[in-house]
């Protein structure tokens, strides 16, 4: 039998929704201020920050309110709990149980007693990156809870994918109830899906606009290289191979422009930077032919700025506060590093000012993908805003630790940070406080997170 949903009077869904929201607000309130897993999970579903009453002497309500406001403004699935070293928060099970109760894919920072540790769903950020962010914040702010948590949130904001939970005391889980009722009332589900689709479209437009500025700079820079090129295809010294290289560079330039003009979503940008990478390699090959040098091997673009052209060697380099890794570099940056100078790093405009492209957010993954395809880049970006993007399972970027590869694992399946997924998460990513770790306690004691 076919059921036809009839549109009720306009005022009916609004009135019904208002009543439902009122009930949800009533039932979403914390049961008490006594602490414990239930109180923590209820508070995080509402405000994303919880402070046990026993810890307010070290992290005040005013400080908690300011941190809540910062996370709310960032609109990221970042959750913070400050609890004492107590049997209410078991060492072995608290993190996993909290994630299961909150039910939202995100980054969870837990200050327990005198130590700080972070756990994460891979849909939001690579767990290893979460560990490094928390460790850096803890070591830099020895024992200061407020400073550590703010440092942690500041670092994580640009790297975590997804959106924060709905404000106003309504948990993500509670959305299930009104969806069912609104479907019966008629039109509600359609409106919710349309809103979600509109939000995604707006996000895509914003990211594409952000990328367009950077890509236009890349296209312009390559066009200027072609203008400066002192090569006449009809000159007596030019041969067919040189003319082929030159034509390939020109074709790549045109392909890049046309691809950018046709781009409708961020992923379309990959074709643009692939074309620019091909064009710069053609120019490098042409230069080698004209100089009588051996032809260059096809290598990834210079890590520090793809506008520098293909890399010529690998070099050891460490970002500020990060571990040393091997990166592909152009000749100029190799010389700078060899003499102890800073490389010429490509920066882009962000809401926090100009940042290296690898710290500018996941929107830049399609841009980087065209320059560093075939799984070469991810290992270079461990602990950065782009690093978690390339570590998704099944991705062409996944590889092995070391070199240019990266650690894989976890699940994606269309899940984004901030999505309500209940207890569907990888338990290995939400271990215990006595399960070891690679950063020291919040009081600056160093070492790992051994047993309490």
Tab-separated table of C-alpha atoms in Angstrom:
chain	number	residue	atom	x	y	z
A	1	UNK	CA	0.000	0.000	0.000
A	2	UNK	CA	1.345	3.410	-0.900
A	3	UNK	CA	1.284	5.996	1.848
A	4	UNK	CA	0.939	9.646	0.939
A	5	UNK	CA	2.252	12.191	3.420
A	6	UNK	CA	0.078	15.287	3.398
A	7	UNK	CA	1.519	18.680	4.360
A	8	UNK	CA	-0.082	19.880	7.623
A	9	UNK	CA	-0.865	23.535	8.288
A	10	UNK	CA	2.343	25.590	8.455
A	11	UNK	CA	1.994	26.292	12.163
A	12	UNK	CA	1.669	22.633	13.173
A	13	UNK	CA	5.277	21.481	12.568
A	14	UNK	CA	6.632	24.613	14.210
A	15	UNK	CA	4.487	24.147	17.286
A	16	UNK	CA	5.301	20.456	17.477
A	17	UNK	CA	9.014	21.128	17.077
A	18	UNK	CA	8.895	23.765	19.822
A	19	UNK	CA	7.232	21.311	22.171
A	20	UNK	CA	9.749	18.596	21.345
A	21	UNK	CA	12.664	20.944	21.893
A	22	UNK	CA	11.260	21.913	25.245
A	23	UNK	CA	11.041	18.273	26.296
A	24	UNK	CA	14.543	17.577	25.018
A	25	UNK	CA	15.944	20.508	26.959
A	26	UNK	CA	14.255	19.179	30.067
A	27	UNK	CA	15.582	15.638	29.702
A	28	UNK	CA	19.034	16.651	28.484
A	29	UNK	CA	19.914	18.412	31.750
A	30	UNK	CA	22.557	16.703	33.906
A	31	UNK	CA	21.153	14.556	36.659
A	32	UNK	CA	23.377	16.129	39.302
A	33	UNK	CA	26.729	17.809	39.865
A	34	UNK	CA	28.151	14.844	41.712
A	35	UNK	CA	30.425	13.712	38.892
A	36	UNK	CA	30.925	10.323	37.325
A	37	UNK	CA	30.655	8.937	33.822
A	38	UNK	CA	26.994	9.818	33.287
A	39	UNK	CA	27.429	13.449	34.321
A	40	UNK	CA	30.544	13.851	32.183
A	41	UNK	CA	28.923	12.377	29.067
A	42	UNK	CA	25.740	14.447	29.478
A	43	UNK	CA	27.764	17.629	29.911
A	44	UNK	CA	29.942	16.933	26.872
A	45	UNK	CA	26.911	16.308	24.682
A	46	UNK	CA	25.640	19.751	25.666
A	47	UNK	CA	28.660	22.003	26.049
A	48	UNK	CA	31.732	19.899	25.059
A	49	UNK	CA	33.523	20.794	28.323
A	50	UNK	CA	33.097	19.187	31.753
A	51	UNK	CA	34.827	19.974	35.039
A	52	UNK	CA	34.324	17.727	38.031
A	53	UNK	CA	33.447	19.764	41.168
A	54	UNK	CA	36.573	18.376	42.837
A	55	UNK	CA	38.739	20.076	40.181
A	56	UNK	CA	37.264	23.578	40.184
A	57	UNK	CA	40.032	24.736	42.514
A	58	UNK	CA	42.523	24.091	39.701
A	59	UNK	CA	40.269	24.893	36.734
A	60	UNK	CA	37.572	27.408	37.589
A	61	UNK	CA	34.046	27.700	36.233
A	62	UNK	CA	35.015	30.949	34.511
A	63	UNK	CA	37.957	29.258	32.804
A	64	UNK	CA	35.723	26.365	31.773
A	65	UNK	CA	33.140	28.788	30.373
A	66	UNK	CA	35.796	30.585	28.334
A	67	UNK	CA	37.096	27.286	26.950
A	68	UNK	CA	33.541	26.207	26.102
A	69	UNK	CA	33.013	29.461	24.207
A	70	UNK	CA	36.277	28.943	22.287
A	71	UNK	CA	35.282	25.418	21.229
A	72	UNK	CA	31.784	26.575	20.324
A	73	UNK	CA	33.213	29.355	18.163
A	74	UNK	CA	35.557	26.902	16.431
A	75	UNK	CA	32.588	24.586	15.699
A	76	UNK	CA	34.766	21.490	15.954
A	77	UNK	CA	34.057	18.086	17.593
A	78	UNK	CA	36.541	18.699	20.417
A	79	UNK	CA	35.540	17.452	23.879
A	80	UNK	CA	37.375	18.217	27.125
A	81	UNK	CA	36.916	16.632	30.539
A	82	UNK	CA	38.740	17.633	33.726
A	83	UNK	CA	38.351	14.993	36.437
A	84	UNK	CA	40.219	13.920	39.566
A	85	UNK	CA	42.282	10.790	40.056
A	86	UNK	CA	39.310	8.915	41.450
A	87	UNK	CA	37.615	5.529	41.291
A	88	UNK	CA	34.693	7.330	39.642
A	89	UNK	CA	36.923	7.575	36.565
A	90	UNK	CA	38.569	4.142	36.199
A	91	UNK	CA	42.026	4.204	34.709
A	92	UNK	CA	41.429	1.350	32.289
A	93	UNK	CA	37.913	2.039	31.041
A	94	UNK	CA	37.009	5.702	31.461
A	95	UNK	CA	38.147	6.964	28.044
A	96	UNK	CA	36.412	4.213	26.062
A	97	UNK	CA	33.267	4.336	28.182
A	98	UNK	CA	33.078	8.112	27.837
A	99	UNK	CA	33.363	7.908	24.054
A	100	UNK	CA	30.634	5.256	23.935
A	101	UNK	CA	28.298	7.334	26.128
A	102	UNK	CA	28.825	10.594	24.242
A	103	UNK	CA	28.491	8.775	20.937
A	104	UNK	CA	30.011	11.515	18.779
A	105	UNK	CA	33.039	10.997	16.529
A	106	UNK	CA	35.610	13.539	17.679
A	107	UNK	CA	38.741	14.435	19.627
A	108	UNK	CA	38.546	13.827	23.385
A	109	UNK	CA	41.022	15.522	25.729
A	110	UNK	CA	40.973	14.176	29.289
A	111	UNK	CA	42.799	15.752	32.221
A	112	UNK	CA	42.762	13.152	34.979
A	113	UNK	CA	44.324	14.058	38.302
A	114	UNK	CA	47.687	15.475	37.290
A	115	UNK	CA	47.994	14.119	33.762
A	116	UNK	CA	46.557	14.930	30.373
A	117	UNK	CA	45.885	12.581	27.474
A	118	UNK	CA	43.890	12.714	24.235
A	119	UNK	CA	41.938	10.087	22.307
A	120	UNK	CA	40.290	10.410	18.901
A	121	UNK	CA	38.128	8.852	16.228
A	122	UNK	CA	40.028	8.622	12.946
A	123	UNK	CA	37.078	10.277	11.208
A	124	UNK	CA	37.987	13.447	13.138
A	125	UNK	CA	41.797	13.267	13.396
A	126	UNK	CA	44.465	10.566	13.387
A	127	UNK	CA	44.819	9.205	16.961
A	128	UNK	CA	48.608	9.536	16.725
A	129	UNK	CA	48.194	13.215	15.865
A	130	UNK	CA	45.865	13.647	18.854
A	131	UNK	CA	48.531	12.137	21.100
A	132	UNK	CA	51.193	14.492	19.772
A	133	UNK	CA	49.005	17.587	20.128
A	134	UNK	CA	48.133	16.723	23.722
A	135	UNK	CA	51.741	15.902	24.540
A	136	UNK	CA	53.026	19.190	23.156
A	137	UNK	CA	50.414	21.144	25.109
A	138	UNK	CA	51.176	19.280	28.342
A	139	UNK	CA	54.928	19.729	28.087
A	140	UNK	CA	54.691	23.395	27.166
A	141	UNK	CA	52.428	24.348	30.093
A	142	UNK	CA	53.769	22.247	32.958
A	143	UNK	CA	50.870	21.549	35.326
A	144	UNK	CA	48.750	24.565	34.310
A	145	UNK	CA	45.366	23.063	33.385
A	146	UNK	CA	43.906	26.206	31.832
A	147	UNK	CA	46.980	26.935	29.724
A	148	UNK	CA	47.322	23.294	28.660
A	149	UNK	CA	43.695	22.913	27.586
A	150	UNK	CA	43.629	26.207	25.694
A	151	UNK	CA	46.894	25.297	23.956
A	152	UNK	CA	45.423	21.883	23.117
A	153	UNK	CA	42.237	23.369	21.636
A	154	UNK	CA	44.166	26.038	19.713
A	155	UNK	CA	46.382	23.398	18.095
A	156	UNK	CA	43.540	21.016	17.390
A	157	UNK	CA	41.105	23.528	15.917
A	158	UNK	CA	42.854	23.723	12.563
A	159	UNK	CA	43.359	19.961	12.328
A	160	UNK	CA	40.122	18.324	13.471
A	161	UNK	CA	37.540	17.531	10.799
A	162	UNK	CA	33.799	17.969	11.258
A	163	UNK	CA	31.540	20.205	13.299
A	164	UNK	CA	30.720	20.615	16.982
A	165	UNK	CA	27.588	19.288	18.626
A	166	UNK	CA	24.418	21.363	18.546
A	167	UNK	CA	24.324	23.975	21.301
A	168	UNK	CA	21.417	24.806	23.547
A	169	UNK	CA	21.491	21.606	25.564
A	170	UNK	CA	20.421	19.233	22.770
A	171	UNK	CA	22.645	16.224	22.289
A	172	UNK	CA	23.346	14.702	18.919
A	173	UNK	CA	21.628	11.500	20.057
A	174	UNK	CA	18.464	13.396	20.859
A	175	UNK	CA	18.010	14.353	17.216
A	176	UNK	CA	16.710	10.840	16.498
A	177	UNK	CA	13.455	11.422	18.425
A	178	UNK	CA	12.292	14.605	16.685
A	179	UNK	CA	13.196	13.178	13.276
A	180	UNK	CA	10.734	10.321	13.761
A	181	UNK	CA	7.949	12.557	15.038
A	182	UNK	CA	8.507	15.218	12.404
A	183	UNK	CA	8.328	12.562	9.708
A	184	UNK	CA	4.860	11.677	10.959
A	185	UNK	CA	3.946	15.363	11.086
A	186	UNK	CA	5.071	15.652	7.478
A	187	UNK	CA	7.892	17.488	5.757
A	188	UNK	CA	10.266	17.455	8.733
A	189	UNK	CA	12.722	14.894	7.463
A	190	UNK	CA	12.872	16.555	4.077
A	191	UNK	CA	13.655	19.902	5.700
A	192	UNK	CA	16.403	18.388	7.833
A	193	UNK	CA	18.045	16.656	4.881
A	194	UNK	CA	17.769	19.769	2.768
A	195	UNK	CA	19.433	21.767	5.539
A	196	UNK	CA	22.262	19.220	5.772
A	197	UNK	CA	22.714	19.269	2.008
A	198	UNK	CA	22.731	23.066	1.982
A	199	UNK	CA	25.331	23.124	4.751
A	200	UNK	CA	27.562	20.745	2.791
A	201	UNK	CA	27.163	22.813	-0.370
A	202	UNK	CA	28.047	25.987	1.524
A	203	UNK	CA	31.113	24.282	2.973
A	204	UNK	CA	32.208	23.126	-0.497
A	205	UNK	CA	31.757	26.629	-1.913
A	206	UNK	CA	33.753	28.169	0.917
A	207	UNK	CA	36.584	25.643	0.552
A	208	UNK	CA	36.668	26.048	-3.224
A	209	UNK	CA	36.861	29.832	-2.853
A	210	UNK	CA	39.697	29.372	-0.358
A	211	UNK	CA	41.547	27.107	-2.771
A	212	UNK	CA	40.880	29.306	-5.791
A	213	UNK	CA	43.044	32.090	-4.389
A	214	UNK	CA	45.993	29.744	-3.843
A	215	UNK	CA	45.596	27.934	-7.163
A	216	UNK	CA	45.328	31.199	-9.087
A	217	UNK	CA	48.656	32.196	-7.526
A	218	UNK	CA	50.147	28.886	-8.704
A	219	UNK	CA	48.808	29.270	-12.236
A	220	UNK	CA	50.050	32.867	-12.433
A	221	UNK	CA	53.510	31.859	-11.181
A	222	UNK	CA	53.774	29.125	-13.826
A	223	UNK	CA	52.605	31.510	-16.539
A	224	UNK	CA	55.340	33.950	-15.520
A	225	UNK	CA	57.912	31.133	-15.777
A	226	UNK	CA	56.778	30.489	-19.341
A	227	UNK	CA	56.998	34.209	-20.154
A	228	UNK	CA	60.575	34.354	-18.853
A	229	UNK	CA	61.613	31.254	-20.765
A	230	UNK	CA	64.197	32.116	-23.410
A	231	UNK	CA	63.272	29.444	-25.921
A	232	UNK	CA	62.318	29.772	-29.563
A	233	UNK	CA	60.959	26.516	-31.018
A	234	UNK	CA	61.970	27.655	-34.488
A	235	UNK	CA	65.578	28.488	-33.575
A	236	UNK	CA	68.310	26.489	-35.379
A	237	UNK	CA	69.496	24.872	-32.147
A	238	UNK	CA	66.047	23.592	-31.118
A	239	UNK	CA	65.315	19.920	-31.795
A	240	UNK	CA	62.118	17.898	-31.801
A	241	UNK	CA	62.575	16.657	-28.225
A	242	UNK	CA	62.935	20.234	-26.943
A	243	UNK	CA	59.909	21.337	-28.918
A	244	UNK	CA	57.932	18.447	-27.432
A	245	UNK	CA	58.904	19.499	-23.894
A	246	UNK	CA	57.978	23.104	-24.619
A	247	UNK	CA	54.623	22.146	-26.123
A	248	UNK	CA	53.920	19.891	-23.126
A	249	UNK	CA	54.567	22.794	-20.751
A	250	UNK	CA	52.239	25.081	-22.715
A	251	UNK	CA	49.538	22.402	-22.853
A	252	UNK	CA	49.819	21.847	-19.100
A	253	UNK	CA	49.390	25.569	-18.493
A	254	UNK	CA	46.226	25.665	-20.596
A	255	UNK	CA	44.925	22.485	-18.965
A	256	UNK	CA	45.455	23.984	-15.507
A	257	UNK	CA	43.527	27.133	-16.403
A	258	UNK	CA	40.670	25.231	-17.997
A	259	UNK	CA	40.428	22.786	-15.089
A	260	UNK	CA	40.241	25.638	-12.586
A	261	UNK	CA	37.584	27.428	-14.637
A	262	UNK	CA	35.527	24.231	-14.666
A	263	UNK	CA	36.026	23.393	-10.967
A	264	UNK	CA	32.739	22.954	-9.103
A	265	UNK	CA	33.991	21.450	-5.853
A	266	UNK	CA	37.278	21.264	-3.898
A	267	UNK	CA	38.202	17.815	-5.237
A	268	UNK	CA	38.322	19.263	-8.778
A	269	UNK	CA	41.417	21.247	-7.802
A	270	UNK	CA	43.554	18.096	-7.865
A	271	UNK	CA	43.440	18.084	-11.676
A	272	UNK	CA	44.743	21.667	-11.700
A	273	UNK	CA	47.799	21.025	-9.559
A	274	UNK	CA	48.493	17.771	-11.405
A	275	UNK	CA	48.667	19.790	-14.626
A	276	UNK	CA	50.997	22.348	-13.034
A	277	UNK	CA	53.239	19.571	-11.720
A	278	UNK	CA	53.403	18.053	-15.217
A	279	UNK	CA	54.198	21.446	-16.730
A	280	UNK	CA	57.049	22.195	-14.342
A	281	UNK	CA	58.577	18.781	-14.973
A	282	UNK	CA	58.406	19.468	-18.726
A	283	UNK	CA	60.289	22.736	-18.165
A	284	UNK	CA	62.906	20.964	-16.035
A	285	UNK	CA	63.377	18.386	-18.801
A	286	UNK	CA	63.641	21.097	-21.441
A	287	UNK	CA	66.298	22.933	-19.406
A	288	UNK	CA	68.328	19.719	-19.054
A	289	UNK	CA	68.207	19.046	-22.807
A	290	UNK	CA	69.312	22.589	-23.638
A	291	UNK	CA	72.201	22.460	-21.148
A	292	UNK	CA	73.334	19.009	-22.231
A	293	UNK	CA	72.720	17.560	-18.767
A	294	UNK	CA	71.226	14.130	-17.944
A	295	UNK	CA	67.447	14.211	-18.004
A	296	UNK	CA	65.880	14.567	-14.528
A	297	UNK	CA	63.974	11.717	-12.942
A	298	UNK	CA	60.322	12.344	-12.158
A	299	UNK	CA	60.189	13.282	-8.485
A	300	UNK	CA	57.545	14.906	-6.284
A	301	UNK	CA	57.365	18.675	-6.174
A	302	UNK	CA	59.404	20.586	-3.605
A	303	UNK	CA	57.724	19.940	-0.274
A	304	UNK	CA	58.192	23.481	1.003
A	305	UNK	CA	56.601	25.160	-2.011
A	306	UNK	CA	55.467	23.261	-5.127
A	307	UNK	CA	56.045	26.443	-7.145
A	308	UNK	CA	59.765	25.733	-6.757
A	309	UNK	CA	59.317	22.885	-9.243
A	310	UNK	CA	60.305	19.216	-8.999
A	311	UNK	CA	62.492	18.223	-6.059
A	312	UNK	CA	66.073	17.183	-6.779
A	313	UNK	CA	66.918	15.331	-3.563
A	314	UNK	CA	65.653	14.358	-0.115
A	315	UNK	CA	66.698	16.213	3.028
A	316	UNK	CA	66.177	15.928	6.774
A	317	UNK	CA	63.923	18.596	8.260
A	318	UNK	CA	61.783	19.073	11.352
A	319	UNK	CA	58.885	21.529	11.734
A	320	UNK	CA	58.710	23.677	14.854
A	321	UNK	CA	57.953	21.364	17.776
A	322	UNK	CA	57.795	18.293	15.520
A	323	UNK	CA	59.880	15.230	14.811
A	324	UNK	CA	62.496	15.162	12.078
A	325	UNK	CA	61.448	13.594	8.806
A	326	UNK	CA	62.761	13.147	5.254
A	327	UNK	CA	61.292	15.579	2.715
A	328	UNK	CA	61.769	16.103	-1.043
A	329	UNK	CA	63.342	19.509	-1.706
A	330	UNK	CA	64.408	21.705	-4.605
A	331	UNK	CA	68.060	22.677	-5.044
A	332	UNK	CA	67.594	26.119	-3.461
A	333	UNK	CA	65.937	24.771	-0.314
A	334	UNK	CA	68.506	21.978	-0.077
A	335	UNK	CA	71.235	24.636	-0.030
A	336	UNK	CA	69.385	26.625	2.634
A	337	UNK	CA	68.984	23.614	4.886
A	338	UNK	CA	72.644	22.631	4.396
A	339	UNK	CA	73.747	26.031	5.723
A	340	UNK	CA	71.326	26.044	8.662
A	341	UNK	CA	68.861	28.467	7.107
A	342	UNK	CA	65.077	28.170	7.061
A	343	UNK	CA	63.554	26.828	3.820
A	344	UNK	CA	61.340	29.029	1.666
A	345	UNK	CA	57.966	27.763	2.928
A	346	UNK	CA	54.683	28.322	1.103
A	347	UNK	CA	52.212	30.047	3.414
A	348	UNK	CA	48.523	30.663	2.836
A	349	UNK	CA	45.987	32.941	4.465
A	350	UNK	CA	43.878	31.442	7.289
A	351	UNK	CA	41.615	32.821	9.992
A	352	UNK	CA	44.656	32.681	12.286
A	353	UNK	CA	46.892	34.613	9.911
A	354	UNK	CA	49.300	33.189	7.347
A	355	UNK	CA	50.293	29.583	7.991
A	356	UNK	CA	52.333	26.928	6.186
A	357	UNK	CA	49.964	25.165	3.812
A	358	UNK	CA	50.206	21.913	5.794
A	359	UNK	CA	48.721	23.666	8.848
A	360	UNK	CA	45.980	25.521	6.976
A	361	UNK	CA	43.314	22.838	7.246
A	362	UNK	CA	41.986	19.784	5.402
A	363	UNK	CA	40.547	21.952	2.603
A	364	UNK	CA	44.047	21.937	1.103
A	365	UNK	CA	44.178	18.158	0.637
A	366	UNK	CA	42.962	18.246	-3.017
A	367	UNK	CA	45.523	20.973	-3.765
A	368	UNK	CA	48.358	18.962	-2.224
A	369	UNK	CA	47.085	15.771	-3.833
A	370	UNK	CA	47.857	16.996	-7.339
A	371	UNK	CA	51.439	17.858	-6.417
A	372	UNK	CA	52.216	14.835	-4.238
A	373	UNK	CA	50.200	11.952	-5.656
A	374	UNK	CA	50.887	8.206	-5.617
A	375	UNK	CA	51.027	8.009	-1.835
A	376	UNK	CA	54.196	10.070	-1.418
A	377	UNK	CA	53.025	12.835	0.901
A	378	UNK	CA	51.209	11.495	3.988
A	379	UNK	CA	54.224	10.537	6.094
A	380	UNK	CA	55.541	14.081	5.742
A	381	UNK	CA	52.386	15.473	7.313
A	382	UNK	CA	52.073	13.429	10.496
A	383	UNK	CA	50.704	15.691	13.226
A	384	UNK	CA	49.573	18.448	10.833
A	385	UNK	CA	46.156	19.580	9.677
A	386	UNK	CA	46.547	17.627	6.425
A	387	UNK	CA	48.054	14.527	7.989
A	388	UNK	CA	44.770	13.083	9.245
A	389	UNK	CA	43.143	13.563	5.843
A	390	UNK	CA	45.582	11.264	4.075
A	391	UNK	CA	45.468	8.517	6.722
A	392	UNK	CA	41.891	7.416	6.017
A	393	UNK	CA	41.611	3.665	5.319
A	394	UNK	CA	41.524	2.643	1.687
A	395	UNK	CA	42.982	5.972	0.658
A	396	UNK	CA	45.569	6.087	-2.100
A	397	UNK	CA	47.667	8.026	0.369
A	398	UNK	CA	47.931	5.195	2.891
A	399	UNK	CA	51.313	3.563	3.290
A	400	UNK	CA	53.811	2.348	5.831
A	401	UNK	CA	55.479	4.453	8.530
A	402	UNK	CA	58.760	5.979	7.440
A	403	UNK	CA	59.763	7.421	4.093
A	404	UNK	CA	56.781	8.998	2.377
A	405	UNK	CA	54.202	6.489	3.643
A	406	UNK	CA	51.813	6.879	6.532
A	407	UNK	CA	49.986	4.857	9.086
A	408	UNK	CA	46.543	3.684	8.018
A	409	UNK	CA	43.761	2.006	9.949
A	410	UNK	CA	40.511	3.080	11.546
A	411	UNK	CA	37.251	3.523	9.712
A	412	UNK	CA	35.626	6.160	7.591
A	413	UNK	CA	32.575	4.885	5.707
A	414	UNK	CA	31.336	8.407	5.150
A	415	UNK	CA	31.552	9.297	8.842
A	416	UNK	CA	32.783	12.788	9.648
A	417	UNK	CA	33.957	14.269	12.891
A	418	UNK	CA	30.939	15.492	14.843
A	419	UNK	CA	28.638	12.768	13.485
A	420	UNK	CA	26.637	10.770	15.989
A	421	UNK	CA	27.770	7.167	15.633
A	422	UNK	CA	27.005	5.859	19.109
A	423	UNK	CA	29.367	3.137	20.285
A	424	UNK	CA	30.606	2.404	16.753
A	425	UNK	CA	34.282	3.283	17.116
A	426	UNK	CA	37.655	1.582	17.179
A	427	UNK	CA	38.336	0.627	20.837
A	428	UNK	CA	42.063	0.598	20.127
A	429	UNK	CA	41.909	4.366	19.605
A	430	UNK	CA	40.369	4.881	23.061
A	431	UNK	CA	42.755	2.985	25.276
A	432	UNK	CA	43.425	3.436	28.965
A	433	UNK	CA	45.525	5.860	30.940
A	434	UNK	CA	47.792	3.007	31.976
A	435	UNK	CA	48.275	1.801	28.425
A	436	UNK	CA	51.429	3.778	27.813
A	437	UNK	CA	51.959	6.798	25.618
A	438	UNK	CA	54.630	8.994	24.182
A	439	UNK	CA	54.263	12.167	26.165
A	440	UNK	CA	54.675	13.137	29.783
A	441	UNK	CA	52.284	14.031	32.553
A	442	UNK	CA	50.572	17.390	32.868
A	443	UNK	CA	52.853	18.217	35.781
A	444	UNK	CA	55.873	18.000	33.481
A	445	UNK	CA	57.216	14.782	34.903
A	446	UNK	CA	58.091	13.370	31.499
A	447	UNK	CA	57.958	9.711	30.653
A	448	UNK	CA	54.779	7.982	29.600
A	449	UNK	CA	51.254	7.501	30.899
A	450	UNK	CA	51.994	4.585	33.171
A	451	UNK	CA	49.534	3.145	35.688
A	452	UNK	CA	48.052	5.509	38.239
